[in-house]
Structure formats: C-alpha cells, structure tokens
Amino acid sequence: MRILGIDPGLARVGYGVIDTSGGRQTMLDCGIIRTDPGHSEGERMVEIARDLRQLIRVWRPELASVEKFFFYRSSNTIAVVQARGVVIMTLSRFGLPIVEFPPMQIKQALTGHGHADKDEVLEAVMRELSLESPPRPDDAADALAVALTGWFQR
C-alpha cells in the first residue's frame, strides 16, 4: 500500500510518501510544499492545492494520513486550519481515503508513549523506514511519522 502523510501548515506543508509492500515500510519521497510569504493567504492556499495535486498524480497513493491540528494560541492558527482544509479538500477530490491523527496518537503509535519528544519520534521514523540519515526538513520527517501512523492504525 502506498501512503501519503501530510503535516499541514500555511508556510510549509510537510509530505512523506511510503510504500508498505513486501512486509516492510519504505520511504519513496518526502519534502515540503513551501508557499510564498509575499502572497495573500488565498494565493498560498492555491499553491498548496496545486502542489499537492501534483504529488498525488506522481505517487498515486492509496491512503492519505493527515495530522489533526493541535489547537494553541497563535496569530496564525486560523490560517493553518484553513490550509488543512485545503489539504483535506484536495485529497477528497482525488477520492483518497483519509485518516487523521492528533500529535499524541502519532507519538504513541511510533514510540509507545504519547509524550515522546521530537528526537524519539525521529529515531522511530528512521528505524521503521531503515533510513541512515534523518529526513529533512522537520516537516517532512513529521509527515513520514503521520504516514507510518496511518499504516500502523489501518
């Protein structure tokens, strides 16, 4: 099964693509969709949708796994939630099944406890995907963790 993991954001949307065939998980691709901070929020949403459509067309995932937004007080909270909505809408337009997980559930699935720190999650991602070096940037590594959680919780 090919899974697309998404770590939503407005400035950067992390993505990770894994394949789970042959009894093991393999990373196929990871990176970020970066939006232009000089553009309006609406234009940035269009950038996210356009680039995500391209990823879906290239990798043809069978499942999308998306991190649920963790609410906190921030000046960009609404924009991040809106960007997440664009991600969900774009995935849905392709008819992809979508699973969603809050950060604590992702940490629990990968490390065995919901209060793991970033380094523990990164180590688990590297171990599960047999990676020799950490995926960069952090948003891409987070998206791979989301994809793996989608596989483990299927």
Short mmCIF file of C-alpha atoms in Angstrom, two decimals:
data_model
loop_
_atom_site.label_atom_id
_atom_site.label_comp_id
_atom_site.label_asym_id
_atom_site.label_seq_id
_atom_site.Cartn_x
_atom_site.Cartn_y
_atom_site.Cartn_z
CA MET A 1 0.00 0.00 0.00
CA ARG A 2 1.24 3.48 -0.84
CA ILE A 3 0.51 6.11 1.82
CA LEU A 4 0.84 9.89 1.62
CA GLY A 5 1.45 11.50 5.01
CA ILE A 6 0.72 15.20 5.45
CA ASP A 7 1.83 17.63 8.17
CA PRO A 8 -0.35 20.69 7.38
CA GLY A 9 0.74 24.30 7.63
CA LEU A 10 0.43 27.56 5.74
CA ALA A 11 4.09 28.43 5.12
CA ARG A 12 5.18 24.79 4.84
CA VAL A 13 3.20 21.61 4.31
CA GLY A 14 5.29 18.55 5.07
CA TYR A 15 4.71 15.46 2.98
CA GLY A 16 6.03 11.93 3.05
CA VAL A 17 5.27 9.01 0.77
CA ILE A 18 5.82 5.46 1.95
CA ASP A 19 5.27 2.05 0.40
CA THR A 20 4.32 -0.84 2.64
CA SER A 21 4.59 -3.78 0.26
CA GLY A 22 6.83 -6.77 0.80
CA GLY A 23 6.39 -6.83 4.56
CA ARG A 24 8.35 -3.62 5.17
CA GLN A 25 7.92 0.12 5.00
CA THR A 26 10.00 2.09 2.51
CA MET A 27 10.26 5.84 2.04
CA LEU A 28 9.63 6.84 -1.56
CA ASP A 29 9.72 10.62 -1.20
CA CYS A 30 9.49 13.39 1.36
CA GLY A 31 9.75 17.14 1.41
CA ILE A 32 7.73 20.29 1.84
CA ILE A 33 5.31 22.37 -0.12
CA ARG A 34 6.55 25.89 0.57
CA THR A 35 4.26 28.85 -0.03
CA ASP A 36 5.36 32.38 -0.88
CA PRO A 37 5.01 34.63 2.20
CA GLY A 38 4.63 37.61 -0.15
CA HIS A 39 1.37 36.21 -1.50
CA SER A 40 -2.08 36.59 0.03
CA GLU A 41 -3.46 33.75 2.13
CA GLY A 42 -5.80 32.83 -0.70
CA GLU A 43 -2.94 32.60 -3.20
CA ARG A 44 -0.98 30.49 -0.73
CA MET A 45 -3.93 28.09 -0.42
CA VAL A 46 -3.98 27.77 -4.22
CA GLU A 47 -0.23 26.97 -4.16
CA ILE A 48 -0.83 24.21 -1.58
CA ALA A 49 -3.66 22.67 -3.60
CA ARG A 50 -1.70 22.84 -6.87
CA ASP A 51 1.45 21.26 -5.47
CA LEU A 52 -0.48 18.61 -3.56
CA ARG A 53 -2.39 17.66 -6.74
CA GLN A 54 0.95 17.19 -8.48
CA LEU A 55 2.24 14.93 -5.67
CA ILE A 56 -0.91 12.82 -5.85
CA ARG A 57 -0.60 12.46 -9.61
CA VAL A 58 3.06 11.43 -9.38
CA TRP A 59 2.83 8.99 -6.45
CA ARG A 60 -0.77 7.73 -6.75
CA PRO A 61 -1.26 6.99 -3.04
CA GLU A 62 -3.96 4.61 -1.89
CA LEU A 63 -4.38 6.27 1.51
CA ALA A 64 -3.81 9.75 2.90
CA SER A 65 -2.83 10.18 6.54
CA VAL A 66 -3.13 13.73 7.91
CA GLU A 67 -2.11 15.22 11.22
CA LYS A 68 -5.02 16.76 13.08
CA PHE A 69 -4.48 20.33 14.11
CA PHE A 70 -3.37 20.80 17.70
CA PHE A 71 -5.02 23.97 18.97
CA TYR A 72 -2.90 26.57 20.64
CA ARG A 73 -2.87 30.31 20.88
CA SER A 74 -1.06 31.73 17.91
CA SER A 75 -1.58 34.52 15.42
CA ASN A 76 -1.59 32.05 12.52
CA THR A 77 -3.95 29.42 13.99
CA ILE A 78 -6.84 30.23 11.63
CA ALA A 79 -4.59 30.27 8.56
CA VAL A 80 -3.15 26.86 9.45
CA VAL A 81 -6.64 25.42 9.94
CA GLN A 82 -7.67 26.86 6.57
CA ALA A 83 -4.60 25.33 4.90
CA ARG A 84 -5.50 21.99 6.48
CA GLY A 85 -8.97 22.35 4.98
CA VAL A 86 -7.43 22.87 1.54
CA VAL A 87 -5.36 19.68 2.06
CA ILE A 88 -8.45 17.65 3.06
CA MET A 89 -10.46 19.04 0.14
CA THR A 90 -7.71 18.29 -2.38
CA LEU A 91 -7.25 14.74 -1.11
CA SER A 92 -11.02 14.21 -1.20
CA ARG A 93 -11.26 15.44 -4.79
CA PHE A 94 -9.00 12.55 -5.76
CA GLY A 95 -11.23 10.13 -3.86
CA LEU A 96 -8.47 9.17 -1.45
CA PRO A 97 -9.47 7.58 1.84
CA ILE A 98 -8.27 9.89 4.62
CA VAL A 99 -7.30 9.02 8.18
CA GLU A 100 -6.48 11.71 10.72
CA PHE A 101 -4.42 11.58 13.89
CA PRO A 102 -3.63 14.09 16.65
CA PRO A 103 0.03 14.54 17.60
CA MET A 104 -0.22 12.43 20.77
CA GLN A 105 -1.62 9.46 18.85
CA ILE A 106 1.21 9.71 16.31
CA LYS A 107 3.78 9.73 19.11
CA GLN A 108 2.03 6.79 20.79
CA ALA A 109 1.97 4.75 17.58
CA LEU A 110 5.67 5.29 16.88
CA THR A 111 7.27 5.30 20.30
CA GLY A 112 4.79 3.65 22.64
CA HIS A 113 4.05 6.82 24.61
CA GLY A 114 2.12 9.94 23.71
CA HIS A 115 4.54 12.42 25.28
CA ALA A 116 7.61 11.46 23.25
CA ASP A 117 9.88 14.28 22.16
CA LYS A 118 10.81 15.09 18.55
CA ASP A 119 14.06 13.14 18.72
CA GLU A 120 12.33 9.96 19.88
CA VAL A 121 9.80 10.24 17.04
CA LEU A 122 12.58 10.90 14.53
CA GLU A 123 14.51 7.84 15.72
CA ALA A 124 11.38 5.72 15.33
CA VAL A 125 10.80 7.02 11.79
CA MET A 126 14.40 6.26 10.85
CA ARG A 127 14.18 2.77 12.35
CA GLU A 128 10.84 1.89 10.72
CA LEU A 129 11.96 3.14 7.30
CA SER A 130 15.57 1.85 7.60
CA LEU A 131 16.97 5.34 6.98
CA GLU A 132 20.63 6.07 7.58
CA SER A 133 20.16 9.82 7.94
CA PRO A 134 17.26 11.88 9.23
CA PRO A 135 14.78 13.14 6.64
CA ARG A 136 14.88 16.92 6.32
CA PRO A 137 13.33 19.34 6.93
CA ASP A 138 11.50 18.54 10.17
CA ASP A 139 8.09 18.99 8.50
CA ALA A 140 8.95 16.17 6.06
CA ALA A 141 10.07 13.90 8.90
CA ASP A 142 6.81 14.68 10.72
CA ALA A 143 4.83 13.80 7.59
CA LEU A 144 6.61 10.43 7.40
CA ALA A 145 5.60 9.83 11.03
CA VAL A 146 1.99 10.61 10.07
CA ALA A 147 2.20 8.19 7.11
CA LEU A 148 3.59 5.43 9.31
CA THR A 149 0.82 6.01 11.84
CA GLY A 150 -1.70 5.60 9.03
CA TRP A 151 -0.13 2.22 8.25
CA PHE A 152 0.06 1.07 11.86
CA GLN A 153 -3.53 2.13 12.66
CA ARG A 154 -5.16 0.87 9.42
#
